[in-house]
mmCIF file of C-alpha atoms and ligand atoms in Angstrom:
data_model
loop_
_atom_site.group_PDB
_atom_site.id
_atom_site.type_symbol
_atom_site.label_atom_id
_atom_site.label_comp_id
_atom_site.label_asym_id
_atom_site.label_seq_id
_atom_site.Cartn_x
_atom_site.Cartn_y
_atom_site.Cartn_z
ATOM 1 C CA MET A 1 151.294 124.006 -141.333
ATOM 2 C CA LYS A 2 152.436 121.075 -139.718
ATOM 3 C CA ILE A 3 154.823 121.040 -136.922
ATOM 4 C CA PHE A 4 156.620 118.980 -134.604
ATOM 5 C CA ASP A 5 157.382 121.130 -130.771
ATOM 6 C CA THR A 6 160.270 119.681 -130.074
ATOM 7 C CA HIS A 7 160.111 120.294 -126.813
ATOM 8 C CA ALA A 8 157.514 121.059 -123.657
ATOM 9 C CA HIS A 9 157.365 121.286 -120.406
ATOM 10 C CA LEU A 10 152.849 120.131 -120.569
ATOM 11 C CA SER A 11 152.693 118.697 -117.500
ATOM 12 C CA ASP A 12 153.178 121.683 -115.828
ATOM 13 C CA LYS A 13 151.088 123.216 -113.411
ATOM 14 C CA ARG A 14 150.311 126.379 -116.038
ATOM 15 C CA PHE A 15 148.228 123.558 -118.131
ATOM 16 C CA ASP A 16 146.165 121.844 -115.443
ATOM 17 C CA GLU A 17 143.562 123.994 -116.236
ATOM 18 C CA ASP A 18 143.195 122.076 -120.094
ATOM 19 C CA ARG A 19 145.936 120.277 -120.527
ATOM 20 C CA ASP A 20 143.472 117.584 -121.904
ATOM 21 C CA GLU A 21 141.965 119.925 -124.254
ATOM 22 C CA LEU A 22 144.848 121.605 -125.458
ATOM 23 C CA ILE A 23 146.538 118.344 -125.980
ATOM 24 C CA SER A 24 143.512 116.775 -127.979
ATOM 25 C CA GLY A 25 143.336 119.805 -130.618
ATOM 26 C CA LEU A 26 146.797 120.194 -130.614
ATOM 27 C CA LYS A 27 146.914 118.290 -134.349
ATOM 28 C CA ASP A 28 143.589 120.810 -135.677
ATOM 29 C CA ASN A 29 146.427 123.292 -135.329
ATOM 30 C CA GLY A 30 149.295 120.974 -137.224
ATOM 31 C CA VAL A 31 150.684 119.700 -134.433
ATOM 32 C CA GLU A 32 151.202 116.645 -134.811
ATOM 33 C CA LEU A 33 154.361 115.794 -132.798
ATOM 34 C CA VAL A 34 155.354 116.618 -129.343
ATOM 35 C CA CYS A 35 158.514 115.827 -127.461
ATOM 36 C CA GLU A 36 157.518 116.622 -123.595
ATOM 37 C CA VAL A 37 160.406 117.153 -121.307
ATOM 38 C CA GLY A 38 160.418 115.786 -117.671
ATOM 39 C CA CYS A 39 163.283 117.993 -116.118
ATOM 40 C CA ASP A 40 162.964 117.005 -112.156
ATOM 41 C CA LEU A 41 163.848 113.605 -111.798
ATOM 42 C CA ARG A 42 162.594 114.087 -108.322
ATOM 43 C CA ASP A 43 159.251 113.174 -110.100
ATOM 44 C CA VAL A 44 158.682 113.101 -113.864
ATOM 45 C CA SER A 45 155.366 110.814 -113.087
ATOM 46 C CA ALA A 46 153.328 113.252 -114.721
ATOM 47 C CA THR A 47 155.649 113.269 -118.053
ATOM 48 C CA LEU A 48 155.680 109.497 -118.139
ATOM 49 C CA ALA A 49 151.756 109.552 -117.894
ATOM 50 C CA LEU A 50 151.372 111.955 -120.858
ATOM 51 C CA THR A 51 153.605 110.071 -123.007
ATOM 52 C CA GLN A 52 151.305 107.291 -122.203
ATOM 53 C CA LYS A 53 148.008 108.619 -122.572
ATOM 54 C CA TYR A 54 148.759 110.244 -126.309
ATOM 55 C CA PRO A 55 150.728 108.177 -129.187
ATOM 56 C CA PHE A 56 151.820 112.088 -130.989
ATOM 57 C CA VAL A 57 153.968 112.830 -127.205
ATOM 58 C CA TYR A 58 157.134 111.909 -126.840
ATOM 59 C CA GLY A 59 159.187 112.417 -123.974
ATOM 60 C CA ALA A 60 162.542 113.229 -122.624
ATOM 61 C CA VAL A 61 163.452 113.050 -119.233
ATOM 62 C CA GLY A 62 166.518 114.428 -116.913
ATOM 63 C CA MET A 63 168.157 115.766 -114.042
ATOM 64 C CA HIS A 64 168.059 119.854 -115.044
ATOM 65 C CA PRO A 65 171.022 122.131 -114.540
ATOM 66 C CA HIS A 66 168.298 124.277 -111.710
ATOM 67 C CA THR A 67 168.211 120.854 -109.357
ATOM 68 C CA ALA A 68 171.656 119.054 -110.414
ATOM 69 C CA GLN A 69 172.408 119.255 -106.558
ATOM 70 C CA PHE A 70 169.376 116.881 -106.192
ATOM 71 C CA MET A 71 170.512 114.520 -108.045
ATOM 72 C CA ASP A 72 171.107 110.792 -106.471
ATOM 73 C CA ASN A 73 172.934 107.168 -107.136
ATOM 74 C CA GLY A 74 168.662 106.206 -107.437
ATOM 75 C CA MET A 75 167.812 108.502 -109.472
ATOM 76 C CA ALA A 76 170.374 107.538 -111.932
ATOM 77 C CA ASP A 77 169.378 103.629 -112.603
ATOM 78 C CA GLY A 78 165.938 105.228 -112.563
ATOM 79 C CA LEU A 79 167.191 107.143 -116.151
ATOM 80 C CA ARG A 80 168.475 104.320 -117.561
ATOM 81 C CA GLU A 81 165.107 101.960 -117.200
ATOM 82 C CA MET A 82 163.696 104.897 -118.757
ATOM 83 C CA LEU A 83 165.108 104.995 -121.217
ATOM 84 C CA LYS A 84 165.287 101.598 -122.149
ATOM 85 C CA GLY A 85 160.781 101.598 -122.875
ATOM 86 C CA GLY A 86 160.116 103.340 -126.250
ATOM 87 C CA ARG A 87 158.299 106.389 -124.666
ATOM 88 C CA ILE A 88 161.788 107.906 -123.758
ATOM 89 C CA VAL A 89 162.981 109.394 -127.201
ATOM 90 C CA ALA A 90 165.955 111.612 -124.860
ATOM 91 C CA LEU A 91 167.817 112.489 -122.447
ATOM 92 C CA GLY A 92 166.899 115.964 -121.297
ATOM 93 C CA GLU A 93 167.255 118.755 -120.037
ATOM 94 C CA ILE A 94 171.085 118.700 -118.666
ATOM 95 C CA GLY A 95 173.096 121.316 -119.395
ATOM 96 C CA LEU A 96 174.623 124.133 -117.365
ATOM 97 C CA ASP A 97 173.402 127.458 -116.512
ATOM 98 C CA TYR A 98 175.325 129.619 -114.932
ATOM 99 C CA TYR A 99 172.712 132.368 -114.742
ATOM 100 C CA TYR A 100 170.366 130.999 -112.085
ATOM 101 C CA ASP A 101 172.922 129.892 -110.262
ATOM 102 C CA LEU A 102 171.090 127.420 -108.715
ATOM 103 C CA SER A 103 172.535 124.293 -107.994
ATOM 104 C CA PRO A 104 176.488 125.347 -107.133
ATOM 105 C CA ARG A 105 178.818 124.918 -110.347
ATOM 106 C CA ASP A 106 180.616 122.321 -109.511
ATOM 107 C CA LYS A 107 177.497 120.225 -108.991
ATOM 108 C CA GLN A 108 176.148 121.559 -112.605
ATOM 109 C CA ARG A 109 179.339 120.416 -114.090
ATOM 110 C CA GLU A 110 179.633 117.218 -112.288
ATOM 111 C CA VAL A 111 176.550 115.944 -112.832
ATOM 112 C CA PHE A 112 175.472 117.091 -116.439
ATOM 113 C CA ASP A 113 179.058 114.703 -117.125
ATOM 114 C CA MET A 114 177.618 111.770 -115.555
ATOM 115 C CA GLN A 115 174.494 112.126 -117.792
ATOM 116 C CA LEU A 116 176.485 112.541 -120.963
ATOM 117 C CA SER A 117 178.249 108.818 -120.171
ATOM 118 C CA ILE A 118 174.311 107.436 -119.049
ATOM 119 C CA ALA A 119 173.154 108.536 -122.736
ATOM 120 C CA ALA A 120 176.101 107.402 -124.482
ATOM 121 C CA GLU A 121 175.802 103.781 -122.097
ATOM 122 C CA ALA A 122 171.968 103.980 -123.821
ATOM 123 C CA GLY A 123 173.173 105.222 -127.311
ATOM 124 C CA ALA A 124 170.208 108.558 -126.348
ATOM 125 C CA PRO A 125 170.237 111.760 -128.429
ATOM 126 C CA VAL A 126 170.986 114.724 -126.039
ATOM 127 C CA ILE A 127 169.170 117.856 -125.196
ATOM 128 C CA LEU A 128 170.877 121.076 -123.954
ATOM 129 C CA HIS A 129 169.839 123.299 -121.956
ATOM 130 C CA ILE A 130 172.782 126.178 -121.684
ATOM 131 C CA ARG A 131 173.038 129.786 -120.338
ATOM 132 C CA ASP A 132 175.577 131.932 -119.825
ATOM 133 C CA ALA A 133 178.374 128.859 -119.820
ATOM 134 C CA ILE A 134 179.066 128.083 -122.877
ATOM 135 C CA GLY A 135 182.947 127.850 -122.562
ATOM 136 C CA ASP A 136 182.654 125.359 -119.414
ATOM 137 C CA SER A 137 179.827 123.036 -121.469
ATOM 138 C CA LEU A 138 182.131 122.852 -124.400
ATOM 139 C CA ASP A 139 184.620 121.859 -122.297
ATOM 140 C CA VAL A 140 182.798 118.768 -120.924
ATOM 141 C CA LEU A 141 181.078 118.020 -123.793
ATOM 142 C CA ARG A 142 184.234 117.007 -126.257
ATOM 143 C CA ALA A 143 184.767 114.863 -123.468
ATOM 144 C CA HIS A 144 182.030 112.784 -124.956
ATOM 145 C CA LYS A 145 182.951 113.968 -128.878
ATOM 146 C CA ALA A 146 182.480 110.359 -129.964
ATOM 147 C CA GLU A 147 179.273 109.103 -128.365
ATOM 148 C CA LEU A 148 177.836 112.523 -129.246
ATOM 149 C CA VAL A 149 178.606 112.521 -132.904
ATOM 150 C CA LYS A 150 177.018 108.998 -133.018
ATOM 151 C CA ASN A 151 174.035 109.119 -130.697
ATOM 152 C CA GLY A 152 172.966 113.506 -131.410
ATOM 153 C CA GLY A 153 170.690 115.679 -129.332
ATOM 154 C CA ILE A 154 169.917 119.093 -130.061
ATOM 155 C CA THR A 155 171.305 122.646 -128.446
ATOM 156 C CA HIS A 156 168.159 123.639 -126.997
ATOM 157 C CA CYS A 157 166.984 127.458 -126.997
ATOM 158 C CA TYR A 158 170.073 128.352 -128.277
ATOM 159 C CA SER A 159 171.508 132.025 -127.324
ATOM 160 C CA GLY A 160 174.870 131.818 -128.023
ATOM 161 C CA SER A 161 177.137 133.412 -130.855
ATOM 162 C CA ALA A 162 176.754 131.891 -134.564
ATOM 163 C CA GLU A 163 180.551 132.105 -134.835
ATOM 164 C CA SER A 164 180.036 129.106 -130.916
ATOM 165 C CA ALA A 165 177.031 127.628 -133.210
ATOM 166 C CA LYS A 166 179.282 126.229 -134.974
ATOM 167 C CA ASP A 167 181.181 124.512 -132.115
ATOM 168 C CA PHE A 168 177.510 122.416 -131.417
ATOM 169 C CA LEU A 169 177.040 121.790 -134.675
ATOM 170 C CA ASP A 170 180.903 119.983 -134.738
ATOM 171 C CA LEU A 171 179.722 118.089 -131.878
ATOM 172 C CA GLY A 172 176.796 116.083 -133.948
ATOM 173 C CA LEU A 173 174.421 118.260 -132.074
ATOM 174 C CA VAL A 174 171.488 120.293 -133.822
ATOM 175 C CA LEU A 175 170.183 124.079 -132.738
ATOM 176 C CA GLY A 176 166.582 124.321 -131.090
ATOM 177 C CA PHE A 177 164.569 127.283 -132.932
ATOM 178 C CA GLY A 178 161.525 128.937 -130.883
ATOM 179 C CA GLY A 179 159.761 131.988 -129.177
ATOM 180 C CA SER A 180 162.503 133.894 -128.829
ATOM 181 C CA LEU A 181 164.074 134.183 -132.265
ATOM 182 C CA THR A 182 160.810 137.076 -132.788
ATOM 183 C CA PHE A 183 162.533 138.824 -129.932
ATOM 184 C CA LYS A 184 163.092 142.003 -131.365
ATOM 185 C CA ASN A 185 166.776 143.372 -130.733
ATOM 186 C CA ASN A 186 167.619 138.914 -130.666
ATOM 187 C CA ARG A 187 170.762 139.708 -133.512
ATOM 188 C CA LYS A 188 172.471 137.041 -132.629
ATOM 189 C CA GLY A 189 169.278 134.400 -133.343
ATOM 190 C CA VAL A 190 168.369 135.758 -136.398
ATOM 191 C CA GLU A 191 172.502 135.828 -137.348
ATOM 192 C CA THR A 192 172.200 132.174 -135.742
ATOM 193 C CA ALA A 193 169.528 131.029 -138.291
ATOM 194 C CA ALA A 194 170.874 132.719 -141.164
ATOM 195 C CA ILE A 195 174.092 129.906 -141.088
ATOM 196 C CA VAL A 196 172.371 126.933 -139.773
ATOM 197 C CA PRO A 197 172.578 123.527 -141.804
ATOM 198 C CA LEU A 198 168.956 122.861 -143.240
ATOM 199 C CA ASP A 199 169.703 119.629 -142.156
ATOM 200 C CA ARG A 200 170.546 120.450 -138.586
ATOM 201 C CA PHE A 201 168.170 123.333 -137.034
ATOM 202 C CA VAL A 202 164.449 122.314 -134.601
ATOM 203 C CA PHE A 203 161.451 124.048 -133.654
ATOM 204 C CA GLU A 204 160.122 124.519 -130.264
ATOM 205 C CA THR A 205 158.408 126.168 -127.536
ATOM 206 C CA ASP A 206 159.403 125.111 -124.749
ATOM 207 C CA CYS A 207 155.928 126.119 -123.142
ATOM 208 C CA PRO A 208 154.952 127.944 -120.933
ATOM 209 C CA TYR A 209 157.644 129.764 -121.189
ATOM 210 C CA LEU A 210 158.940 131.863 -123.948
ATOM 211 C CA ALA A 211 156.109 133.053 -125.366
ATOM 212 C CA PRO A 212 156.555 134.144 -129.314
ATOM 213 C CA VAL A 213 155.850 137.696 -130.147
ATOM 214 C CA PRO A 214 153.220 138.333 -130.630
ATOM 215 C CA HIS A 215 152.522 136.620 -127.461
ATOM 216 C CA ARG A 216 155.578 137.794 -125.694
ATOM 217 C CA GLY A 217 154.641 137.403 -121.617
ATOM 218 C CA GLU A 218 151.300 135.079 -121.978
ATOM 219 C CA ARG A 219 150.744 131.687 -121.568
ATOM 220 C CA ASN A 220 153.133 129.475 -124.585
ATOM 221 C CA ASP A 221 151.891 126.463 -125.416
ATOM 222 C CA PRO A 222 152.400 124.154 -129.336
ATOM 223 C CA THR A 223 150.286 125.815 -131.226
ATOM 224 C CA LEU A 224 152.729 129.504 -130.927
ATOM 225 C CA ALA A 225 155.568 127.225 -132.859
ATOM 226 C CA ARG A 226 154.347 128.984 -135.986
ATOM 227 C CA PHE A 227 155.261 133.082 -135.414
ATOM 228 C CA ALA A 228 159.103 131.055 -134.728
ATOM 229 C CA ILE A 229 159.015 128.884 -137.917
ATOM 230 C CA GLU A 230 157.991 132.242 -139.476
ATOM 231 C CA ARG A 231 160.740 133.689 -138.636
ATOM 232 C CA PHE A 232 163.053 131.518 -139.620
ATOM 233 C CA ALA A 233 161.550 130.841 -143.263
ATOM 234 C CA GLN A 234 161.362 134.667 -143.394
ATOM 235 C CA ILE A 235 165.273 134.593 -142.385
ATOM 236 C CA ARG A 236 166.097 131.751 -145.375
ATOM 237 C CA GLY A 237 164.206 132.929 -147.811
ATOM 238 C CA LEU A 238 161.903 129.633 -147.348
ATOM 239 C CA ASP A 239 158.045 128.996 -147.952
ATOM 240 C CA PRO A 240 156.850 128.764 -144.088
ATOM 241 C CA GLU A 241 155.264 125.406 -144.707
ATOM 242 C CA ALA A 242 158.767 124.377 -145.980
ATOM 243 C CA ALA A 243 160.363 125.664 -143.517
ATOM 244 C CA ALA A 244 158.331 123.685 -140.935
ATOM 245 C CA GLU A 245 158.695 120.712 -143.245
ATOM 246 C CA LEU A 246 162.038 120.625 -142.134
ATOM 247 C CA GLY A 247 161.986 121.220 -138.781
ATOM 248 C CA PHE A 248 159.767 118.596 -138.246
ATOM 249 C CA GLU A 249 160.912 115.630 -140.211
ATOM 250 C CA ASN A 250 164.510 116.944 -138.354
ATOM 251 C CA GLY A 251 162.874 116.327 -134.749
ATOM 252 C CA ARG A 252 162.106 112.805 -136.360
ATOM 253 C CA ALA A 253 165.052 112.149 -136.941
ATOM 254 C CA VAL A 254 166.990 113.229 -134.028
ATOM 255 C CA TYR A 255 165.439 111.524 -131.678
ATOM 256 C CA ARG A 256 165.222 108.864 -134.286
ATOM 257 C CA LEU A 257 161.404 108.286 -134.593
ATOM 258 C CA CYS A 258 161.348 106.936 -138.114
ATOM 259 C CA ASP A 259 162.000 104.196 -136.832
ATOM 260 C CA LYS A 260 158.975 103.930 -134.425
HETATM 261 ZN ZN1 LIG B 1 162.663 123.515 -121.215
#
């Protein structure tokens, strides 16, 4: 199986014990590309270092809604600079999270909107984190529709209804499917996977979070992406290898790795 894990957090401290061993073994497990996401702009040095060390690990940087309240102008300038380097291929993860509400909601919206403008200036795709905030997120996103349609992006770990998925697809975004697709009772996820166009989805792990069944609750890593791929293939009546290949090519297209 040929896998692109389009959303990983390999710089997380839960990989401190075996990070290099794990990443060095990824290709033997079919994981040929990874996008490592550094989502606290107060320090993304570990993410940048991984993208320098491993040619098949690209990076994304951005301020997560959880830490939106700490965003300042210096970090915004740093973000613009990092997007100019060839190893950072997207701005993210950014968005709104009204489930945890770790930053005030008005601050989350302001920082989300600001980062969408930075992505537009840079011509970069975005990675979206949206939780319990679909209506407000769509309002912010629609103000940037023209650039989003042009530059693209991923609605990471999409958890809304199949109906709302169409609103994100209309904005030029693709949908990310990960471990939660394997969870029992994830009816919305299954319905969304059933209707997404085959050129508009990617696979991701969000590791170390969201490990798939039968590893639920354990530390996730990119080699476990295959469980979501197999579930997606089952829902769509595809061969798992073919589903993986579609996700791989869709990921390369959204991050524009074809030009690299
Ligand atoms: Zn993430």
